[in-house]
PDB file of C-alpha atoms in Angstrom:
ATOM      1  CA  MET X1311      -5.211   5.945  -2.994  1.00  0.00           C
ATOM      2  CA  ALA X1312      -7.150   3.269  -4.968  1.00  0.00           C
ATOM      3  CA  THR X1313      -5.754   4.759  -7.649  1.00  0.00           C
ATOM      4  CA  TRP X1314      -2.283   3.098  -7.051  1.00  0.00           C
ATOM      5  CA  LEU X1315      -3.640  -0.252  -7.589  1.00  0.00           C
ATOM      6  CA  VAL X1316      -3.716   0.309 -10.753  1.00  0.00           C
ATOM      7  CA  ALA X1317      -0.789   2.864 -11.877  1.00  0.00           C
ATOM      8  CA  ARG X1318       1.734   0.921  -9.280  1.00  0.00           C
ATOM      9  CA  GLY X1319       1.858  -1.882 -12.529  1.00  0.00           C
ATOM     10  CA  ASN X1320       3.274   1.098 -15.142  1.00  0.00           C
ATOM     11  CA  LYS X1321       6.685   1.370 -14.907  1.00  0.00           C
ATOM     12  CA  THR X1322       7.188   4.793 -15.488  1.00  0.00           C
ATOM     13  CA  ALA X1323       4.598   5.231 -12.669  1.00  0.00           C
ATOM     14  CA  TYR X1324       6.100   3.370 -10.281  1.00  0.00           C
ATOM     15  CA  GLU X1325       9.721   4.265 -11.460  1.00  0.00           C
ATOM     16  CA  SER X1326       8.647   7.966 -10.917  1.00  0.00           C
ATOM     17  CA  THR X1327       7.238   7.300  -7.348  1.00  0.00           C
ATOM     18  CA  LEU X1328      10.207   5.547  -6.493  1.00  0.00           C
ATOM     19  CA  SER X1329      12.643   7.992  -7.168  1.00  0.00           C
ATOM     20  CA  ILE X1330      10.625  11.229  -4.690  1.00  0.00           C
ATOM     21  CA  ILE X1331      10.327   8.045  -2.023  1.00  0.00           C
ATOM     22  CA  LEU X1332      13.955   7.549  -2.544  1.00  0.00           C
ATOM     23  CA  ASP X1333      15.182  11.333  -3.354  1.00  0.00           C
ATOM     24  CA  GLU X1334      16.677   9.802  -6.456  1.00  0.00           C
ATOM     25  CA  PRO X1335      16.042  11.641  -9.284  1.00  0.00           C
ATOM     26  CA  ASP X1336      17.608   9.179 -11.167  1.00  0.00           C
ATOM     27  CA  LEU X1337      16.806   5.722 -10.737  1.00  0.00           C
ATOM     28  CA  LYS X1338      15.736   3.613 -13.534  1.00  0.00           C
ATOM     29  CA  LEU X1339      13.762   0.669 -12.985  1.00  0.00           C
ATOM     30  CA  ALA X1340      14.633  -2.908 -15.412  1.00  0.00           C
ATOM     31  CA  GLU X1341      11.763  -4.808 -14.175  1.00  0.00           C
ATOM     32  CA  VAL X1342       8.400  -4.108 -12.219  1.00  0.00           C
ATOM     33  CA  GLU X1343       5.643  -6.505 -10.908  1.00  0.00           C
ATOM     34  CA  VAL X1344       2.244  -6.684  -9.358  1.00  0.00           C
ATOM     35  CA  GLU X1345       0.291  -8.882  -7.438  1.00  0.00           C
ATOM     36  CA  GLN X1346       3.827 -11.221  -7.024  1.00  0.00           C
ATOM     37  CA  VAL X1347       2.591 -14.118  -5.215  1.00  0.00           C
ATOM     38  CA  VAL X1348       6.216 -15.130  -2.556  1.00  0.00           C
ATOM     39  CA  LEU X1349       6.746 -18.908  -1.142  1.00  0.00           C
ATOM     40  CA  ASN X1350       7.451 -19.972   2.090  1.00  0.00           C
ATOM     41  CA  LYS X1351       9.153 -23.254   0.917  1.00  0.00           C
ATOM     42  CA  SER X1352       8.567 -24.683   4.090  1.00  0.00           C
ATOM     43  CA  GLY X1353       4.481 -24.558   3.316  1.00  0.00           C
ATOM     44  CA  LYS X1354       2.561 -21.941   5.889  1.00  0.00           C
ATOM     45  CA  ARG X1355       2.228 -18.247   5.676  1.00  0.00           C
ATOM     46  CA  ALA X1356       3.476 -16.347   1.753  1.00  0.00           C
ATOM     47  CA  ILE X1357       2.580 -12.882   0.887  1.00  0.00           C
ATOM     48  CA  ARG X1358       1.426 -11.108  -1.814  1.00  0.00           C
ATOM     49  CA  LEU X1359       3.201  -7.837  -2.601  1.00  0.00           C
ATOM     50  CA  ASP X1360       1.310  -4.869  -3.841  1.00  0.00           C
ATOM     51  CA  ALA X1361       3.992  -3.689  -6.240  1.00  0.00           C
ATOM     52  CA  TRP X1362       7.518  -5.346  -6.393  1.00  0.00           C
ATOM     53  CA  ALA X1363      10.543  -3.399  -8.884  1.00  0.00           C
ATOM     54  CA  ARG X1364      14.314  -4.687  -9.454  1.00  0.00           C
ATOM     55  CA  ASP X1365      16.541  -0.404 -10.567  1.00  0.00           C
ATOM     56  CA  VAL X1366      19.706  -1.788 -13.190  1.00  0.00           C
ATOM     57  CA  SER X1367      21.338  -1.938 -10.603  1.00  0.00           C
ATOM     58  CA  ASP X1368      19.747  -4.750  -9.182  1.00  0.00           C
ATOM     59  CA  ARG X1369      18.193  -3.628  -5.972  1.00  0.00           C
ATOM     60  CA  ARG X1370      14.492  -4.543  -5.203  1.00  0.00           C
ATOM     61  CA  PHE X1371      11.663  -2.423  -3.686  1.00  0.00           C
ATOM     62  CA  ASN X1372       8.985  -4.037  -1.890  1.00  0.00           C
ATOM     63  CA  THR X1373       5.800  -1.430  -1.167  1.00  0.00           C
ATOM     64  CA  GLU X1374       2.962  -1.788  -0.190  1.00  0.00           C
ATOM     65  CA  MET X1375      -0.230   0.330   0.864  1.00  0.00           C
ATOM     66  CA  GLN X1376      -1.580  -0.235   4.468  1.00  0.00           C
ATOM     67  CA  ASN X1377      -4.882   1.168   5.280  1.00  0.00           C
ATOM     68  CA  ASP X1378      -5.002  -0.609   8.143  1.00  0.00           C
ATOM     69  CA  THR X1379      -2.506   0.104  11.039  1.00  0.00           C
ATOM     70  CA  GLU X1380      -4.618  -0.789  14.087  1.00  0.00           C
ATOM     71  CA  ALA X1381      -5.623  -4.614  13.696  1.00  0.00           C
ATOM     72  CA  ASP X1382      -1.504  -5.377  13.171  1.00  0.00           C
ATOM     73  CA  ASP X1383       2.233  -4.382  13.923  1.00  0.00           C
ATOM     74  CA  VAL X1384       3.211  -3.146  10.317  1.00  0.00           C
ATOM     75  CA  ARG X1385       7.118  -3.599  11.678  1.00  0.00           C
ATOM     76  CA  ARG X1386       6.829  -6.747  12.379  1.00  0.00           C
ATOM     77  CA  ARG X1387       4.969  -7.206   8.959  1.00  0.00           C
ATOM     78  CA  ALA X1388       8.465  -5.661   7.333  1.00  0.00           C
ATOM     79  CA  ARG X1389      10.244  -8.206   9.058  1.00  0.00           C
ATOM     80  CA  PHE X1390       8.626 -11.524   7.790  1.00  0.00           C
ATOM     81  CA  TYR X1391       8.396  -9.441   3.863  1.00  0.00           C
ATOM     82  CA  GLN X1392      11.888  -8.323   3.880  1.00  0.00           C
ATOM     83  CA  GLY X1393      13.040 -12.387   5.045  1.00  0.00           C
ATOM     84  CA  LEU X1394      10.477 -13.469   2.854  1.00  0.00           C
ATOM     85  CA  LEU X1395      11.912 -11.450  -0.135  1.00  0.00           C
ATOM     86  CA  ASP X1396      14.798 -12.648   0.225  1.00  0.00           C
ATOM     87  CA  THR X1397      14.677 -16.752   0.539  1.00  0.00           C
ATOM     88  CA  PRO X1398      13.722 -17.333  -3.576  1.00  0.00           C
ATOM     89  CA  VAL X1399      16.391 -15.324  -5.174  1.00  0.00           C
ATOM     90  CA  LEU X1400      19.452 -17.984  -3.732  1.00  0.00           C
ATOM     91  CA  LYS X1401      19.300 -20.474  -5.779  1.00  0.00           C
ATOM     92  CA  ALA X1402      20.755 -24.140  -3.516  1.00  0.00           C
ATOM     93  CA  GLY X1403      24.882 -25.040  -3.708  1.00  0.00           C
ATOM     94  CA  LYS X1404      28.229 -24.866  -2.458  1.00  0.00           C
ATOM     95  CA  THR X1405      29.203 -22.526  -5.342  1.00  0.00           C
ATOM     96  CA  THR X1406      25.926 -19.903  -4.296  1.00  0.00           C
ATOM     97  CA  ARG X1407      28.096 -16.776  -1.476  1.00  0.00           C
ATOM     98  CA  TYR X1408      25.476 -14.564   0.469  1.00  0.00           C
ATOM     99  CA  LYS X1409      27.379 -11.696  -0.946  1.00  0.00           C
ATOM    100  CA  HIS X1410      24.928 -12.198  -4.596  1.00  0.00           C
ATOM    101  CA  LEU X1411      22.248 -11.533  -2.109  1.00  0.00           C
ATOM    102  CA  PRO X1412      20.649  -8.342  -3.492  1.00  0.00           C
ATOM    103  CA  SER X1413      19.929  -4.646  -1.865  1.00  0.00           C
ATOM    104  CA  THR X1414      16.129  -4.521  -0.645  1.00  0.00           C
ATOM    105  CA  VAL X1415      14.236  -1.709   0.870  1.00  0.00           C
ATOM    106  CA  ILE X1416      10.794  -2.298   2.038  1.00  0.00           C
ATOM    107  CA  ILE X1417       8.495   0.773   1.845  1.00  0.00           C
ATOM    108  CA  PHE X1418       5.169   0.325   3.153  1.00  0.00           C
ATOM    109  CA  ILE X1419       2.434   3.789   2.770  1.00  0.00           C
ATOM    110  CA  THR X1420       0.545   4.094   5.553  1.00  0.00           C
ATOM    111  CA  GLN X1421      -2.481   7.020   6.900  1.00  0.00           C
ATOM    112  CA  GLU X1422      -1.715   6.890  10.558  1.00  0.00           C
ATOM    113  CA  ASP X1423       1.975   8.305  12.399  1.00  0.00           C
ATOM    114  CA  ILE X1424       2.713   4.418  13.530  1.00  0.00           C
ATOM    115  CA  PHE X1425       5.657   5.818  15.411  1.00  0.00           C
ATOM    116  CA  GLY X1426       4.384   9.937  16.776  1.00  0.00           C
ATOM    117  CA  ARG X1427       6.933  11.523  15.624  1.00  0.00           C
ATOM    118  CA  ASP X1428       4.942  13.763  13.601  1.00  0.00           C
ATOM    119  CA  ARG X1429       7.435  13.400  10.161  1.00  0.00           C
ATOM    120  CA  ALA X1430       6.194  11.912   6.379  1.00  0.00           C
ATOM    121  CA  ILE X1431       8.848   9.857   6.048  1.00  0.00           C
ATOM    122  CA  TYR X1432      11.150   6.891   8.756  1.00  0.00           C
ATOM    123  CA  THR X1433      13.607   5.574   7.716  1.00  0.00           C
ATOM    124  CA  PHE X1434      15.675   2.469   9.176  1.00  0.00           C
ATOM    125  CA  THR X1435      18.860   0.030   8.479  1.00  0.00           C
ATOM    126  CA  GLU X1436      20.482  -2.276  10.601  1.00  0.00           C
ATOM    127  CA  GLN X1437      23.121  -0.140  12.705  1.00  0.00           C
ATOM    128  CA  CYS X1438      25.524  -0.767  15.964  1.00  0.00           C
ATOM    129  CA  GLU X1439      24.273   0.202  19.384  1.00  0.00           C
ATOM    130  CA  GLU X1440      27.905  -0.133  20.483  1.00  0.00           C
ATOM    131  CA  PHE X1441      28.897   2.403  17.846  1.00  0.00           C
ATOM    132  CA  SER X1442      26.839   4.722  16.500  1.00  0.00           C
ATOM    133  CA  ASP X1443      28.905   5.561  13.873  1.00  0.00           C
ATOM    134  CA  LEU X1444      29.587   1.811  12.852  1.00  0.00           C
ATOM    135  CA  PRO X1445      26.314   0.475  10.585  1.00  0.00           C
ATOM    136  CA  LEU X1446      25.975  -2.922   9.727  1.00  0.00           C
ATOM    137  CA  ASP X1447      25.444  -2.956   6.352  1.00  0.00           C
ATOM    138  CA  ASP X1448      23.352  -5.596   5.263  1.00  0.00           C
ATOM    139  CA  GLY X1449      21.844  -4.289   1.974  1.00  0.00           C
ATOM    140  CA  THR X1450      18.759  -4.047   3.697  1.00  0.00           C
ATOM    141  CA  LYS X1451      16.233  -0.569   4.227  1.00  0.00           C
ATOM    142  CA  LYS X1452      12.843  -0.488   5.866  1.00  0.00           C
ATOM    143  CA  ILE X1453      10.396   3.121   5.239  1.00  0.00           C
ATOM    144  CA  PHE X1454       7.593   4.248   6.375  1.00  0.00           C
ATOM    145  CA  LEU X1455       5.693   7.154   4.641  1.00  0.00           C
ATOM    146  CA  ASN X1456       3.345   8.861   7.025  1.00  0.00           C
ATOM    147  CA  MET X1457      -0.231  10.290   5.153  1.00  0.00           C
ATOM    148  CA  THR X1458      -0.875  12.419   7.614  1.00  0.00           C
ATOM    149  CA  SER X1459       2.337  15.162   8.136  1.00  0.00           C
ATOM    150  CA  LYS X1460       3.814  17.560   6.744  1.00  0.00           C
ATOM    151  CA  ASN X1461       7.626  17.480   7.741  1.00  0.00           C
ATOM    152  CA  GLY X1462       9.736  15.904   5.024  1.00  0.00           C
ATOM    153  CA  ARG X1463      10.829  17.744   1.535  1.00  0.00           C
ATOM    154  CA  PRO X1464       8.784  19.086  -0.193  1.00  0.00           C
ATOM    155  CA  GLU X1465       8.050  16.997  -3.490  1.00  0.00           C
ATOM    156  CA  LEU X1466       7.277  13.766  -1.049  1.00  0.00           C
ATOM    157  CA  ILE X1467       5.105  15.476   1.018  1.00  0.00           C
ATOM    158  CA  SER X1468       3.122  16.414  -2.633  1.00  0.00           C
ATOM    159  CA  LEU X1469       3.344  13.026  -3.798  1.00  0.00           C
ATOM    160  CA  LEU X1470       1.864  11.578  -0.624  1.00  0.00           C
ATOM    161  CA  GLN X1471      -0.637  14.279  -1.191  1.00  0.00           C
ATOM    162  CA  TYR X1472      -1.697  13.388  -4.550  1.00  0.00           C
ATOM    163  CA  MET X1473      -1.738   9.153  -3.242  1.00  0.00           C
ATOM    164  CA  LYS X1474      -4.612  10.787  -0.942  1.00  0.00           C
ATOM    165  CA  ASN X1475      -6.818  11.975  -3.341  1.00  0.00           C
ATOM    166  CA  THR X1476      -5.450  11.701  -7.337  1.00  0.00           C
ATOM    167  CA  THR X1477      -5.237  14.696  -8.708  1.00  0.00           C
ATOM    168  CA  ILE X1478      -2.900  17.364  -9.129  1.00  0.00           C
ATOM    169  CA  ASP X1479      -5.445  20.100  -8.950  1.00  0.00           C
ATOM    170  CA  ASN X1480      -5.822  19.321  -4.731  1.00  0.00           C
ATOM    171  CA  PRO X1481      -4.344  22.292  -2.983  1.00  0.00           C
ATOM    172  CA  GLU X1482      -1.848  20.085  -0.154  1.00  0.00           C
ATOM    173  CA  VAL X1483       0.087  19.537  -3.556  1.00  0.00           C
ATOM    174  CA  LYS X1484       2.975  22.652  -3.197  1.00  0.00           C
ATOM    175  CA  ILE X1485       5.245  21.278  -5.213  1.00  0.00           C
ATOM    176  CA  LYS X1486       3.942  19.960  -9.544  1.00  0.00           C
ATOM    177  CA  ASP X1487       7.230  18.417  -9.158  1.00  0.00           C
ATOM    178  CA  LYS X1488       7.684  17.050 -13.223  1.00  0.00           C
ATOM    179  CA  ARG X1489       7.551  13.064 -11.751  1.00  0.00           C
ATOM    180  CA  ILE X1490       3.541  14.275  -9.995  1.00  0.00           C
ATOM    181  CA  ILE X1491       2.875  14.911 -13.284  1.00  0.00           C
ATOM    182  CA  THR X1492       3.754  12.240 -15.195  1.00  0.00           C
ATOM    183  CA  LEU X1493       1.878   9.865 -12.504  1.00  0.00           C
ATOM    184  CA  ASP X1494      -1.024  11.916 -12.695  1.00  0.00           C
ATOM    185  CA  LYS X1495      -0.835  11.357 -16.714  1.00  0.00           C
ATOM    186  CA  ILE X1496      -0.793   7.931 -16.247  1.00  0.00           C
ATOM    187  CA  VAL X1497      -3.657   7.999 -13.388  1.00  0.00           C
ATOM    188  CA  ASN X1498      -5.819   9.858 -15.697  1.00  0.00           C
ATOM    189  CA  GLU X1499      -5.093   7.304 -18.539  1.00  0.00           C
ATOM    190  CA  VAL X1500      -5.939   4.118 -15.688  1.00  0.00           C
ATOM    191  CA  LYS X1501      -9.115   5.982 -15.417  1.00  0.00           C
ATOM    192  CA  GLN X1502      -9.839   6.134 -18.617  1.00  0.00           C
ATOM    193  CA  SER X1503      -9.405   2.375 -18.987  1.00  0.00           C
ATOM    194  CA  GLU X1504     -11.536  -0.575 -18.900  1.00  0.00           C
ATOM    195  CA  GLU X1505      -8.637  -2.445 -15.712  1.00  0.00           C
ATOM    196  CA  TRP X1506      -9.762   0.887 -13.473  1.00  0.00           C
ATOM    197  CA  GLU X1507     -13.463  -1.004 -13.149  1.00  0.00           C
ATOM    198  CA  ALA X1508     -11.424  -4.365 -11.833  1.00  0.00           C
ATOM    199  CA  VAL X1509      -9.844  -2.093  -9.677  1.00  0.00           C
ATOM    200  CA  LYS X1510     -12.543  -1.098  -7.866  1.00  0.00           C
ATOM    201  CA  MET X1511     -13.439  -4.461  -7.077  1.00  0.00           C
ATOM    202  CA  ASN X1512      -9.244  -4.986  -5.524  1.00  0.00           C
ATOM    203  CA  ILE X1513     -10.192  -3.919  -2.427  1.00  0.00           C
ATOM    204  CA  LEU X1514     -13.073  -6.386  -2.158  1.00  0.00           C
ATOM    205  CA  GLU X1515     -11.009 -10.092  -3.425  1.00  0.00           C
ATOM    206  CA  ILE X1516      -9.576 -10.525  -0.024  1.00  0.00           C
ATOM    207  CA  GLY X1517     -12.657 -11.127   1.165  1.00  0.00           C
ATOM    208  CA  ILE X1518     -14.449 -13.042  -1.550  1.00  0.00           C
ATOM    209  CA  GLU X1519     -10.975 -15.016  -0.988  1.00  0.00           C
ATOM    210  CA  LYS X1520     -11.948 -15.986   2.753  1.00  0.00           C
ATOM    211  CA  GLY X1521     -15.762 -16.440   1.597  1.00  0.00           C
ATOM    212  CA  ARG X1522     -14.467 -19.255  -0.621  1.00  0.00           C
ATOM    213  CA  GLU X1523     -12.715 -20.667   2.133  1.00  0.00           C
ATOM    214  CA  GLU X1524     -16.069 -20.910   4.050  1.00  0.00           C
ATOM    215  CA  GLY X1525     -17.365 -21.918   0.655  1.00  0.00           C
ATOM    216  CA  ARG X1526     -16.205 -25.214   0.790  1.00  0.00           C
ATOM    217  CA  LYS X1527     -17.492 -26.277   4.137  1.00  0.00           C
ATOM    218  CA  ASP X1528     -20.686 -23.873   4.122  1.00  0.00           C
ATOM    219  CA  GLY X1529     -21.725 -23.492   0.703  1.00  0.00           C
ATOM    220  CA  LEU X1530     -19.921 -21.541  -2.036  1.00  0.00           C
ATOM    221  CA  GLN X1531     -22.874 -19.311  -2.442  1.00  0.00           C
ATOM    222  CA  ASP X1532     -22.782 -18.494   1.423  1.00  0.00           C
ATOM    223  CA  GLY X1533     -19.324 -18.617   1.456  1.00  0.00           C
ATOM    224  CA  LEU X1534     -19.057 -15.436  -1.692  1.00  0.00           C
ATOM    225  CA  LYS X1535     -21.775 -14.248   0.538  1.00  0.00           C
ATOM    226  CA  ILE X1536     -19.737 -14.178   3.853  1.00  0.00           C
ATOM    227  CA  GLY X1537     -16.605 -12.821   2.027  1.00  0.00           C
ATOM    228  CA  ARG X1538     -18.313 -10.198  -0.238  1.00  0.00           C
ATOM    229  CA  ALA X1539     -19.852  -8.576   3.371  1.00  0.00           C
ATOM    230  CA  GLU X1540     -15.941  -8.586   4.633  1.00  0.00           C
ATOM    231  CA  GLY X1541     -15.042  -7.066   1.535  1.00  0.00           C
ATOM    232  CA  GLU X1542     -17.564  -4.071   1.497  1.00  0.00           C
ATOM    233  CA  ALA X1543     -17.028  -4.265   4.987  1.00  0.00           C
ATOM    234  CA  LYS X1544     -13.110  -2.412   4.662  1.00  0.00           C
ATOM    235  CA  LEU X1545     -14.327   0.405   2.111  1.00  0.00           C
ATOM    236  CA  VAL X1546     -17.119   1.249   5.671  1.00  0.00           C
ATOM    237  CA  SER X1547     -13.668   1.181   7.377  1.00  0.00           C
ATOM    238  CA  MET X1548     -12.146   3.614   4.964  1.00  0.00           C
ATOM    239  CA  ILE X1549     -14.893   6.054   5.030  1.00  0.00           C
ATOM    240  CA  ARG X1550     -16.046   5.448   9.125  1.00  0.00           C
ATOM    241  CA  ARG X1551     -12.269   7.520   9.534  1.00  0.00           C
ATOM    242  CA  LYS X1552     -12.482   9.965   6.452  1.00  0.00           C
ATOM    243  CA  LEU X1553     -15.557  11.290   8.277  1.00  0.00           C
ATOM    244  CA  LYS X1554     -13.659  10.734  11.903  1.00  0.00           C
ATOM    245  CA  LYS X1555     -10.911  13.409  10.057  1.00  0.00           C
ATOM    246  CA  GLY X1556     -13.696  15.685   9.634  1.00  0.00           C
ATOM    247  CA  LEU X1557     -14.794  15.067   5.777  1.00  0.00           C
ATOM    248  CA  ASN X1558     -18.323  15.422   4.515  1.00  0.00           C
ATOM    249  CA  ALA X1559     -19.983  13.036   2.422  1.00  0.00           C
ATOM    250  CA  THR X1560     -18.111  14.000  -1.281  1.00  0.00           C
ATOM    251  CA  ALA X1561     -15.253  14.849   0.394  1.00  0.00           C
ATOM    252  CA  ILE X1562     -14.617  11.449   0.673  1.00  0.00           C
ATOM    253  CA  SER X1563     -16.403  10.144  -2.336  1.00  0.00           C
ATOM    254  CA  GLU X1564     -13.098  11.920  -3.786  1.00  0.00           C
ATOM    255  CA  ALA X1565     -10.568  10.704  -1.769  1.00  0.00           C
ATOM    256  CA  LEU X1566     -11.450   6.973  -2.816  1.00  0.00           C
ATOM    257  CA  GLU X1567     -13.343   7.215  -5.600  1.00  0.00           C
ATOM    258  CA  LEU X1568     -16.778   5.934  -4.805  1.00  0.00           C
ATOM    259  CA  GLU X1569     -19.680   6.424  -5.766  1.00  0.00           C
ATOM    260  CA  ASP X1570     -21.734   9.939  -3.931  1.00  0.00           C
ATOM    261  CA  ALA X1571     -25.228   8.159  -4.106  1.00  0.00           C
ATOM    262  CA  TYR X1572     -22.855   4.315  -1.722  1.00  0.00           C
ATOM    263  CA  VAL X1573     -21.305   6.592   0.338  1.00  0.00           C
ATOM    264  CA  GLN X1574     -23.820   8.513   1.042  1.00  0.00           C
ATOM    265  CA  LYS X1575     -26.172   5.611   2.691  1.00  0.00           C
ATOM    266  CA  ALA X1576     -22.581   4.475   4.681  1.00  0.00           C
ATOM    267  CA  VAL X1577     -22.457   8.181   6.289  1.00  0.00           C
ATOM    268  CA  ASP X1578     -26.166   7.726   7.282  1.00  0.00           C
ATOM    269  CA  LEU X1579     -25.690   4.285   8.108  1.00  0.00           C
ATOM    270  CA  ILE X1580     -22.745   4.929  10.469  1.00  0.00           C
ATOM    271  CA  THR X1581     -24.384   8.602  12.059  1.00  0.00           C
ATOM    272  CA  GLU X1582     -27.016   6.895  12.981  1.00  0.00           C
ATOM    273  CA  ASP X1583     -26.049   4.627  15.023  1.00  0.00           C
ATOM    274  CA  SER X1584     -22.191   4.804  16.133  1.00  0.00           C
ATOM    275  CA  SER X1585     -22.505   1.367  17.655  1.00  0.00           C
ATOM    276  CA  LYS X1586     -23.218  -1.161  14.168  1.00  0.00           C
ATOM    277  CA  SER X1587     -19.769  -2.711  13.342  1.00  0.00           C
ATOM    278  CA  ASP X1588     -18.436  -1.992  10.032  1.00  0.00           C
ATOM    279  CA  LEU X1589     -19.776  -5.412   9.141  1.00  0.00           C
ATOM    280  CA  ASP X1590     -22.819  -4.954  10.036  1.00  0.00           C
ATOM    281  CA  ILE X1591     -22.860  -1.634   7.625  1.00  0.00           C
ATOM    282  CA  ALA X1592     -21.622  -3.753   4.985  1.00  0.00           C
ATOM    283  CA  LYS X1593     -24.935  -5.955   5.130  1.00  0.00           C
ATOM    284  CA  MET X1594     -26.545  -3.121   5.478  1.00  0.00           C
ATOM    285  CA  LEU X1595     -25.744  -2.004   1.818  1.00  0.00           C
ATOM    286  CA  LEU X1596     -25.512  -5.186   0.081  1.00  0.00           C
ATOM    287  CA  ASN X1597     -29.362  -6.111   0.940  1.00  0.00           C
ATOM    288  CA  GLN X1598     -30.489  -2.085  -0.129  1.00  0.00           C
TER     289      GLN X1598
END
């Protein structure tokens, strides 16, 4: 999944991905942005979008990878993102008309089935409760993709399984759709580029940013250490979840595209004492 962090910035890659998710073979994107920050003008919480795009018909798309669905409510997160995405679109003034708001599609890709219905895709639009044939038609759509289910369109299942391990040789990729082949080619190019090293560190960035905040209070160096440990703990959490699913260290290192030695050390520490927290193990890994 980590490879998505770079490949999403490639218009062809994102176009291929959205085309399969939305079941729109002719989808064409006009614009793609990554790590876009959308500010709340009231000065409260902003959001940083994993991948944002606009198609040739002016629809807007936001796609997010959500690894941890236990710590937060992804459904309400989608609601918040929807509201903030609309905020900067319309300009102030009496001539502004809400009918000019573009359609938006919010997509969350998760490793867990947050709805428990064993479906690969859950699509939600606003609907009248009194009349089942009366949609609100407000131009919004929310899609939740579940990597654990095999129930759905074959090409969508293949895409989700490909995104787990980012290899076309994955036996779970049953349909070698030309769009997945295109995506795989771009992913392999990314792996050979200088961007790849930066992407591996991207997982740690959130923790480091948090560390900088702590650093302003307790000293920058101490803060950065705290931030790096918290960022490292996110990797440990991902490794722990893979272990629970029965994967060994080799399979985990391939799935997360991390060094074998690093994953093996993490696995040893996790299995040695299951009571240790992710943060404790992260600190031990950093001190080795």
